[in-house]
PDB file of C-alpha atoms in Angstrom:
ATOM      1  CA  UNK A  17      87.248 112.063 107.071  1.00 47.00           C
ATOM      2  CA  UNK A  18      91.082 112.874 106.498  1.00 74.00           C
ATOM      3  CA  UNK A  19      92.592 112.557 103.404  1.00 91.00           C
ATOM      4  CA  UNK A  20      92.711 109.578 101.238  1.00 94.00           C
ATOM      5  CA  UNK A  21      95.438 108.068  99.040  1.00 95.00           C
ATOM      6  CA  UNK A  22      95.533 105.716  95.839  1.00 93.00           C
ATOM      7  CA  UNK A  23      98.636 104.431  94.955  1.00 96.00           C
ATOM      8  CA  UNK A  24      98.779 103.178  91.360  1.00 95.00           C
ATOM      9  CA  UNK A  25     101.444 102.685  89.043  1.00 97.00           C
ATOM     10  CA  UNK A  26     100.929 103.474  85.483  1.00 96.00           C
ATOM     11  CA  UNK A  27     102.025 102.403  82.082  1.00 96.00           C
ATOM     12  CA  UNK A  28     104.327 105.759  80.780  1.00 94.00           C
ATOM     13  CA  UNK A  29     103.691 105.504  76.656  1.00 94.00           C
ATOM     14  CA  UNK A  30      99.922 104.427  77.130  1.00 94.00           C
ATOM     15  CA  UNK A  31      99.658 108.039  79.188  1.00 93.00           C
ATOM     16  CA  UNK A  32     102.194 109.694  77.420  1.00 91.00           C
ATOM     17  CA  UNK A  33     100.074 109.321  74.350  1.00 93.00           C
ATOM     18  CA  UNK A  34      97.673 111.659  75.549  1.00 92.00           C
ATOM     19  CA  UNK A  35      98.864 115.643  75.961  1.00 91.00           C
ATOM     20  CA  UNK A  36     100.352 116.368  79.431  1.00 88.00           C
ATOM     21  CA  UNK A  37      96.777 118.313  80.287  1.00 89.00           C
ATOM     22  CA  UNK A  38      94.739 114.815  79.074  1.00 92.00           C
ATOM     23  CA  UNK A  39      96.766 112.181  81.015  1.00 92.00           C
ATOM     24  CA  UNK A  40      94.883 112.486  84.238  1.00 92.00           C
ATOM     25  CA  UNK A  41      91.286 112.478  82.828  1.00 90.00           C
ATOM     26  CA  UNK A  42      92.656 109.523  80.690  1.00 91.00           C
ATOM     27  CA  UNK A  43      94.248 107.541  84.082  1.00 90.00           C
ATOM     28  CA  UNK A  44      90.570 108.498  85.774  1.00 88.00           C
ATOM     29  CA  UNK A  45      88.436 107.313  82.930  1.00 85.00           C
ATOM     30  CA  UNK A  46      90.357 103.878  82.756  1.00 86.00           C
ATOM     31  CA  UNK A  47      90.311 103.552  86.844  1.00 82.00           C
ATOM     32  CA  UNK A  48      86.245 104.833  86.633  1.00 81.00           C
ATOM     33  CA  UNK A  49      85.294 102.756  83.175  1.00 78.00           C
ATOM     34  CA  UNK A  50      82.342 100.605  84.664  1.00 70.00           C
ATOM     35  CA  UNK A  51      83.471  97.300  82.770  1.00 66.00           C
ATOM     36  CA  UNK A  52      87.167  97.509  83.006  1.00 64.00           C
ATOM     37  CA  UNK A  53      87.970  99.869  86.004  1.00 60.00           C
ATOM     38  CA  UNK A  54      88.374  99.458  89.278  1.00 65.00           C
ATOM     39  CA  UNK A  55      86.099 102.013  90.602  1.00 57.00           C
ATOM     40  CA  UNK A  56      83.237 100.251  92.771  1.00 55.00           C
ATOM     41  CA  UNK A  57      85.045  96.755  91.803  1.00 55.00           C
ATOM     42  CA  UNK A  58      83.813  94.809  95.105  1.00 59.00           C
ATOM     43  CA  UNK A  59      86.558  91.926  94.520  1.00 60.00           C
ATOM     44  CA  UNK A  60      88.478  91.121  97.932  1.00 62.00           C
ATOM     45  CA  UNK A  61      92.274  92.704  97.292  1.00 71.00           C
ATOM     46  CA  UNK A  62      94.460  91.477 100.068  1.00 81.00           C
ATOM     47  CA  UNK A  63      96.585  94.035 101.724  1.00 88.00           C
ATOM     48  CA  UNK A  64     100.415  94.163 100.020  1.00 91.00           C
ATOM     49  CA  UNK A  65      99.063  92.880  96.970  1.00 91.00           C
ATOM     50  CA  UNK A  66      98.114  94.675  93.410  1.00 92.00           C
ATOM     51  CA  UNK A  67      94.608  95.350  92.144  1.00 87.00           C
ATOM     52  CA  UNK A  68      94.507  94.747  88.578  1.00 86.00           C
ATOM     53  CA  UNK A  69      91.584  96.137  86.245  1.00 83.00           C
ATOM     54  CA  UNK A  70      89.844  93.810  83.706  1.00 77.00           C
ATOM     55  CA  UNK A  71      90.033  93.802  79.777  1.00 74.00           C
ATOM     56  CA  UNK A  72      92.149  96.476  78.003  1.00 78.00           C
ATOM     57  CA  UNK A  73      92.846  98.517  80.902  1.00 79.00           C
ATOM     58  CA  UNK A  74      94.788  95.284  82.421  1.00 82.00           C
ATOM     59  CA  UNK A  75      97.979  96.708  80.501  1.00 88.00           C
ATOM     60  CA  UNK A  76      97.635 100.263  81.595  1.00 92.00           C
ATOM     61  CA  UNK A  77      97.861 100.604  85.348  1.00 93.00           C
ATOM     62  CA  UNK A  78      97.800  98.895  88.448  1.00 92.00           C
ATOM     63  CA  UNK A  79      96.606 100.126  91.981  1.00 92.00           C
ATOM     64  CA  UNK A  80      98.524  98.808  95.112  1.00 96.00           C
ATOM     65  CA  UNK A  81      96.876  98.035  98.134  1.00 94.00           C
ATOM     66  CA  UNK A  82      99.319  99.462 101.694  1.00 97.00           C
ATOM     67  CA  UNK A  83      98.807  97.514 104.800  1.00 96.00           C
ATOM     68  CA  UNK A  84      97.466  98.844 107.609  1.00 93.00           C
ATOM     69  CA  UNK A  85      96.976 102.222 106.264  1.00 94.00           C
ATOM     70  CA  UNK A  86      93.291 101.796 105.186  1.00 91.00           C
ATOM     71  CA  UNK A  87      93.610 104.261 102.382  1.00 92.00           C
ATOM     72  CA  UNK A  88      94.237 107.109 104.466  1.00 95.00           C
ATOM     73  CA  UNK A  89      97.366 109.247 103.904  1.00 96.00           C
ATOM     74  CA  UNK A  90      97.410 109.814 107.500  1.00 96.00           C
ATOM     75  CA  UNK A  91     100.167 107.142 107.906  1.00 97.00           C
ATOM     76  CA  UNK A  92     102.662 108.644 105.464  1.00 97.00           C
ATOM     77  CA  UNK A  93     102.474 111.601 106.419  1.00 97.00           C
ATOM     78  CA  UNK A  94     103.072 110.286 110.279  1.00 97.00           C
ATOM     79  CA  UNK A  95     105.901 108.516 108.478  1.00 98.00           C
ATOM     80  CA  UNK A  96     107.294 111.310 107.762  1.00 97.00           C
ATOM     81  CA  UNK A  97     106.951 112.685 110.975  1.00 97.00           C
ATOM     82  CA  UNK A  98     108.343 109.968 113.227  1.00 98.00           C
ATOM     83  CA  UNK A  99     111.347 110.287 110.581  1.00 98.00           C
ATOM     84  CA  UNK A 100     111.955 113.713 111.404  1.00 97.00           C
ATOM     85  CA  UNK A 101     112.444 112.671 115.101  1.00 97.00           C
ATOM     86  CA  UNK A 102     115.019 109.549 114.257  1.00 97.00           C
ATOM     87  CA  UNK A 103     117.033 111.356 111.598  1.00 97.00           C
ATOM     88  CA  UNK A 104     119.322 113.261 113.654  1.00 97.00           C
ATOM     89  CA  UNK A 105     120.237 110.110 115.476  1.00 97.00           C
ATOM     90  CA  UNK A 106     121.346 107.341 111.980  1.00 96.00           C
ATOM     91  CA  UNK A 107     124.186 107.356 110.191  1.00 94.00           C
ATOM     92  CA  UNK A 108     124.715 109.695 107.912  1.00 96.00           C
ATOM     93  CA  UNK A 109     124.444 107.511 104.645  1.00 95.00           C
ATOM     94  CA  UNK A 110     121.099 106.249 105.682  1.00 96.00           C
ATOM     95  CA  UNK A 111     119.638 109.690 106.690  1.00 97.00           C
ATOM     96  CA  UNK A 112     120.708 110.971 103.187  1.00 97.00           C
ATOM     97  CA  UNK A 113     119.331 108.215 101.188  1.00 97.00           C
ATOM     98  CA  UNK A 114     116.175 108.241 103.484  1.00 98.00           C
ATOM     99  CA  UNK A 115     115.851 112.113 103.305  1.00 98.00           C
ATOM    100  CA  UNK A 116     115.911 111.434  99.882  1.00 97.00           C
ATOM    101  CA  UNK A 117     113.591 108.783  99.435  1.00 98.00           C
ATOM    102  CA  UNK A 118     110.918 110.518 101.749  1.00 98.00           C
ATOM    103  CA  UNK A 119     111.033 113.634 100.217  1.00 97.00           C
ATOM    104  CA  UNK A 120     110.473 112.476  96.814  1.00 97.00           C
ATOM    105  CA  UNK A 121     107.423 110.423  97.875  1.00 98.00           C
ATOM    106  CA  UNK A 122     105.575 111.490 100.722  1.00 96.00           C
ATOM    107  CA  UNK A 123     107.518 114.324 102.958  1.00 97.00           C
ATOM    108  CA  UNK A 124     107.805 117.913 102.719  1.00 96.00           C
ATOM    109  CA  UNK A 125     111.234 117.878 103.891  1.00 95.00           C
ATOM    110  CA  UNK A 126     112.480 119.863 106.983  1.00 94.00           C
ATOM    111  CA  UNK A 127     111.801 123.176 104.773  1.00 94.00           C
ATOM    112  CA  UNK A 128     108.095 121.512 104.176  1.00 93.00           C
ATOM    113  CA  UNK A 129     108.855 122.423 100.523  1.00 93.00           C
ATOM    114  CA  UNK A 130     109.717 119.343  98.848  1.00 94.00           C
ATOM    115  CA  UNK A 131     107.749 118.861  95.465  1.00 93.00           C
ATOM    116  CA  UNK A 132     106.005 115.713  94.768  1.00 95.00           C
ATOM    117  CA  UNK A 133     104.818 116.457  91.271  1.00 94.00           C
ATOM    118  CA  UNK A 134     107.234 115.720  88.194  1.00 95.00           C
ATOM    119  CA  UNK A 135     107.168 118.871  86.103  1.00 91.00           C
ATOM    120  CA  UNK A 136     105.596 117.939  82.503  1.00 87.00           C
ATOM    121  CA  UNK A 137     103.449 114.718  84.339  1.00 90.00           C
ATOM    122  CA  UNK A 138     100.181 116.315  83.940  1.00 89.00           C
ATOM    123  CA  UNK A 139     100.637 119.499  82.647  1.00 80.00           C
ATOM    124  CA  UNK A 140     103.042 121.477  80.632  1.00 70.00           C
ATOM    125  CA  UNK A 141     106.522 122.050  81.757  1.00 62.00           C
ATOM    126  CA  UNK A 142     107.637 125.373  82.507  1.00 62.00           C
ATOM    127  CA  UNK A 143     109.352 126.760  79.345  1.00 59.00           C
ATOM    128  CA  UNK A 144     113.215 127.555  79.507  1.00 59.00           C
ATOM    129  CA  UNK A 145     113.107 131.235  79.988  1.00 55.00           C
ATOM    130  CA  UNK A 146     110.577 130.998  83.082  1.00 49.00           C
ATOM    131  CA  UNK A 147     112.526 128.942  84.867  1.00 46.00           C
ATOM    132  CA  UNK A 148     113.162 132.070  87.206  1.00 47.00           C
ATOM    133  CA  UNK A 149     109.167 132.068  88.090  1.00 43.00           C
ATOM    134  CA  UNK A 150     108.914 128.152  88.166  1.00 45.00           C
ATOM    135  CA  UNK A 151     108.911 128.019  91.470  1.00 46.00           C
ATOM    136  CA  UNK A 152     106.273 130.793  92.386  1.00 46.00           C
ATOM    137  CA  UNK A 153     102.770 129.510  92.612  1.00 39.00           C
ATOM    138  CA  UNK A 154     101.090 131.958  90.718  1.00 38.00           C
ATOM    139  CA  UNK A 155     102.985 130.966  87.497  1.00 38.00           C
ATOM    140  CA  UNK A 156     103.408 127.017  87.775  1.00 40.00           C
ATOM    141  CA  UNK A 157     100.630 125.369  85.922  1.00 39.00           C
ATOM    142  CA  UNK A 158      97.824 124.370  88.007  1.00 41.00           C
ATOM    143  CA  UNK A 159      97.888 120.505  88.877  1.00 50.00           C
ATOM    144  CA  UNK A 160      94.462 118.847  90.210  1.00 62.00           C
ATOM    145  CA  UNK A 161      94.562 119.285  94.033  1.00 63.00           C
ATOM    146  CA  UNK A 162      93.452 115.534  93.799  1.00 89.00           C
ATOM    147  CA  UNK A 163      97.373 114.727  92.560  1.00 94.00           C
ATOM    148  CA  UNK A 164      99.337 114.016  95.627  1.00 95.00           C
ATOM    149  CA  UNK A 165     102.262 112.266  93.668  1.00 96.00           C
ATOM    150  CA  UNK A 166     103.638 112.062  90.100  1.00 96.00           C
ATOM    151  CA  UNK A 167     106.773 110.323  89.376  1.00 97.00           C
ATOM    152  CA  UNK A 168     108.144 109.469  85.794  1.00 96.00           C
ATOM    153  CA  UNK A 169     109.593 106.438  85.146  1.00 97.00           C
ATOM    154  CA  UNK A 170     113.253 108.535  84.894  1.00 97.00           C
ATOM    155  CA  UNK A 171     111.919 109.772  88.895  1.00 97.00           C
ATOM    156  CA  UNK A 172     110.990 106.070  89.808  1.00 98.00           C
ATOM    157  CA  UNK A 173     113.897 104.268  88.801  1.00 98.00           C
ATOM    158  CA  UNK A 174     116.012 106.972  90.919  1.00 98.00           C
ATOM    159  CA  UNK A 175     113.328 106.631  93.994  1.00 98.00           C
ATOM    160  CA  UNK A 176     113.914 102.731  93.181  1.00 98.00           C
ATOM    161  CA  UNK A 177     117.672 102.270  93.149  1.00 98.00           C
ATOM    162  CA  UNK A 178     117.891 104.609  96.369  1.00 98.00           C
ATOM    163  CA  UNK A 179     114.986 102.168  98.193  1.00 98.00           C
ATOM    164  CA  UNK A 180     117.085  99.404  97.442  1.00 97.00           C
ATOM    165  CA  UNK A 181     120.521 100.674  98.693  1.00 96.00           C
ATOM    166  CA  UNK A 182     118.253 101.450 101.821  1.00 96.00           C
ATOM    167  CA  UNK A 183     116.859  97.643 102.340  1.00 95.00           C
ATOM    168  CA  UNK A 184     119.659  95.986 104.329  1.00 96.00           C
ATOM    169  CA  UNK A 185     120.231  98.916 106.234  1.00 95.00           C
ATOM    170  CA  UNK A 186     116.446  99.435 107.535  1.00 95.00           C
ATOM    171  CA  UNK A 187     116.736  97.421 110.435  1.00 96.00           C
ATOM    172  CA  UNK A 188     119.945  99.894 111.784  1.00 95.00           C
ATOM    173  CA  UNK A 189     117.211 102.309 111.960  1.00 97.00           C
ATOM    174  CA  UNK A 190     115.110 100.081 114.983  1.00 97.00           C
ATOM    175  CA  UNK A 191     116.821 101.496 118.392  1.00 97.00           C
ATOM    176  CA  UNK A 192     116.569 105.216 117.314  1.00 97.00           C
ATOM    177  CA  UNK A 193     112.973 104.970 116.361  1.00 98.00           C
ATOM    178  CA  UNK A 194     112.236 103.146 119.654  1.00 97.00           C
ATOM    179  CA  UNK A 195     114.094 105.814 121.561  1.00 98.00           C
ATOM    180  CA  UNK A 196     113.156 108.836 119.688  1.00 98.00           C
ATOM    181  CA  UNK A 197     109.720 108.347 117.462  1.00 97.00           C
ATOM    182  CA  UNK A 198     107.852 105.408 119.571  1.00 97.00           C
ATOM    183  CA  UNK A 199     104.309 106.392 119.898  1.00 96.00           C
ATOM    184  CA  UNK A 200     102.102 103.552 121.002  1.00 93.00           C
ATOM    185  CA  UNK A 201      98.987 103.530 119.625  1.00 92.00           C
ATOM    186  CA  UNK A 202      99.419 106.209 116.942  1.00 94.00           C
ATOM    187  CA  UNK A 203      99.640 106.353 113.767  1.00 96.00           C
ATOM    188  CA  UNK A 204     102.966 104.595 112.448  1.00 97.00           C
ATOM    189  CA  UNK A 205     103.759 104.452 116.452  1.00 96.00           C
ATOM    190  CA  UNK A 206     106.514 101.616 116.009  1.00 97.00           C
ATOM    191  CA  UNK A 207     109.128 100.604 113.923  1.00 98.00           C
ATOM    192  CA  UNK A 208     107.449  97.539 112.587  1.00 97.00           C
ATOM    193  CA  UNK A 209     104.537 100.214 111.238  1.00 97.00           C
ATOM    194  CA  UNK A 210     107.269 102.251 109.968  1.00 98.00           C
ATOM    195  CA  UNK A 211     109.179  99.197 108.168  1.00 98.00           C
ATOM    196  CA  UNK A 212     106.227  97.744 106.695  1.00 97.00           C
ATOM    197  CA  UNK A 213     105.429 101.404 104.811  1.00 98.00           C
ATOM    198  CA  UNK A 214     108.929 101.970 103.453  1.00 98.00           C
ATOM    199  CA  UNK A 215     108.528  97.994 102.297  1.00 98.00           C
ATOM    200  CA  UNK A 216     105.518  98.497 100.491  1.00 98.00           C
ATOM    201  CA  UNK A 217     106.768 101.900  98.856  1.00 98.00           C
ATOM    202  CA  UNK A 218     110.057  99.437  98.143  1.00 98.00           C
ATOM    203  CA  UNK A 219     107.466  96.964  96.100  1.00 98.00           C
ATOM    204  CA  UNK A 220     105.361  99.813  94.412  1.00 98.00           C
ATOM    205  CA  UNK A 221     108.902 101.661  93.156  1.00 98.00           C
ATOM    206  CA  UNK A 222     110.063  98.114  92.060  1.00 98.00           C
ATOM    207  CA  UNK A 223     107.586  97.184  90.082  1.00 98.00           C
ATOM    208  CA  UNK A 224     106.955 100.511  88.713  1.00 98.00           C
ATOM    209  CA  UNK A 225     110.836 100.576  87.712  1.00 98.00           C
ATOM    210  CA  UNK A 226     110.559  97.222  86.299  1.00 97.00           C
ATOM    211  CA  UNK A 227     108.074  97.952  84.113  1.00 97.00           C
ATOM    212  CA  UNK A 228     109.368 101.408  83.013  1.00 97.00           C
ATOM    213  CA  UNK A 229     105.696 103.023  84.093  1.00 97.00           C
ATOM    214  CA  UNK A 230     105.459 106.075  86.604  1.00 97.00           C
ATOM    215  CA  UNK A 231     103.942 106.386  90.107  1.00 98.00           C
ATOM    216  CA  UNK A 232     100.706 108.246  90.905  1.00 97.00           C
ATOM    217  CA  UNK A 233      98.941 108.684  94.033  1.00 96.00           C
ATOM    218  CA  UNK A 234      95.654 110.297  94.067  1.00 94.00           C
ATOM    219  CA  UNK A 235      93.424 111.656  96.208  1.00 91.00           C
ATOM    220  CA  UNK A 236      89.625 111.041  95.397  1.00 75.00           C
TER     221      UNK A 236
END
């Protein structure tokens, strides 16, 4: 079946009412709530639009429906792969900005080690005296395996600003993409699909930054 992803923006003040290790449960319980949640809601939602819960949870979180992804993480993964094929053939400023944006969201980076979950979002952050061991998987606080992305409002603002700077330069990537990364019939196989995905992420980040909310990517 492959990995799926649901991207949500969530009210940070509402999440922060719960301790770090209870925030994921709070979000999921609201999502699954029978009367007010979104799980099992059959109302049609247009791609490129927001799916908002009913009732008291309406002001707590929203789900964004990405275009042309069918809810699969494959589109996001392959966007990172296509970028790796293109990045050495782009303007240095655009490269740095898109590196930062994709590393912050969906791409592992050229070293494959980018982290997409901010410490302290869903689990306690490492103590200051444990900073030297924080990168050791055996010493890091556990995060639910279904969490693919968790960015605090501060991180969201930085990523949204980066995405905003990229907007007017995105079209500059088309010639390099067409030459080095186009894969007809593949996931994110042409520049338009790549641009659509980045524009969707821009919408997510812009709306979350406007509200002062966090961004979460979950796999069910």
